[in-house]
Coordinates of C-alpha atoms in Angstrom, one line a residue:
M1 CA 0.0 0.0 0.0
H2 CA 1.1 3.5 -0.7
P3 CA 0.9 6.1 2.1
R4 CA -1.7 8.7 1.7
K5 CA -0.6 12.1 0.8
F6 CA -2.6 15.2 1.7
A7 CA -2.2 18.8 0.6
S8 CA -3.4 21.6 2.8
I9 CA -4.8 24.4 0.6
V10 CA -5.6 27.8 2.0
S11 CA -7.0 30.5 -0.2
I12 CA -8.6 33.9 0.3
A13 CA -11.3 34.8 -2.2
P14 CA -12.7 38.2 -1.3
G15 CA -15.6 39.8 -2.9
A16 CA -15.9 43.6 -3.3
I17 CA -13.0 45.3 -1.5
K18 CA -12.5 49.1 -1.4
T19 CA -9.4 49.5 -3.5
P20 CA -8.5 52.3 -6.0
I21 CA -8.9 50.0 -9.0
K22 CA -12.6 49.5 -8.3
K23 CA -13.4 52.9 -6.9
S24 CA -16.2 53.6 -9.4
A25 CA -18.1 50.6 -8.0
W26 CA -18.6 52.3 -4.6
D27 CA -17.6 55.9 -5.1
T28 CA -21.1 57.3 -5.1
P29 CA -24.1 56.3 -2.9
E30 CA -26.0 55.1 -5.9
A31 CA -23.1 53.0 -7.2
E32 CA -22.5 51.5 -3.7
A33 CA -26.2 50.7 -3.4
N34 CA -26.1 48.8 -6.7
L35 CA -23.0 46.9 -5.6
L36 CA -24.6 46.0 -2.2
K37 CA -27.5 44.4 -4.0
L38 CA -25.0 41.7 -5.2
I39 CA -23.3 41.2 -1.8
P40 CA -25.0 38.9 0.8
A41 CA -23.3 40.6 3.7
K42 CA -24.5 44.0 2.4
R43 CA -21.0 45.4 3.1
V44 CA -18.1 46.4 0.9
G45 CA -14.9 45.1 2.5
D46 CA -11.8 47.1 3.4
V47 CA -8.2 46.1 2.6
E48 CA -7.6 45.6 6.3
D49 CA -10.2 42.8 6.3
I50 CA -8.2 40.8 3.9
A51 CA -4.9 41.7 5.6
K52 CA -6.2 40.3 8.9
A53 CA -7.3 37.1 7.2
A54 CA -3.9 36.6 5.5
V55 CA -1.8 37.0 8.6

């Protein structure tokens, strides 16, 4: 018999995060309201949210 080999895989797959590249998606109240319709948590994340998860 061959010993079993396991791989541990960790990933972070954030949704909408407030970064300059997607600023138009949340820059105005109307744009943010449209974006929030697509997010179950009804919240746009901050960069710090992802940084905390990565460390």
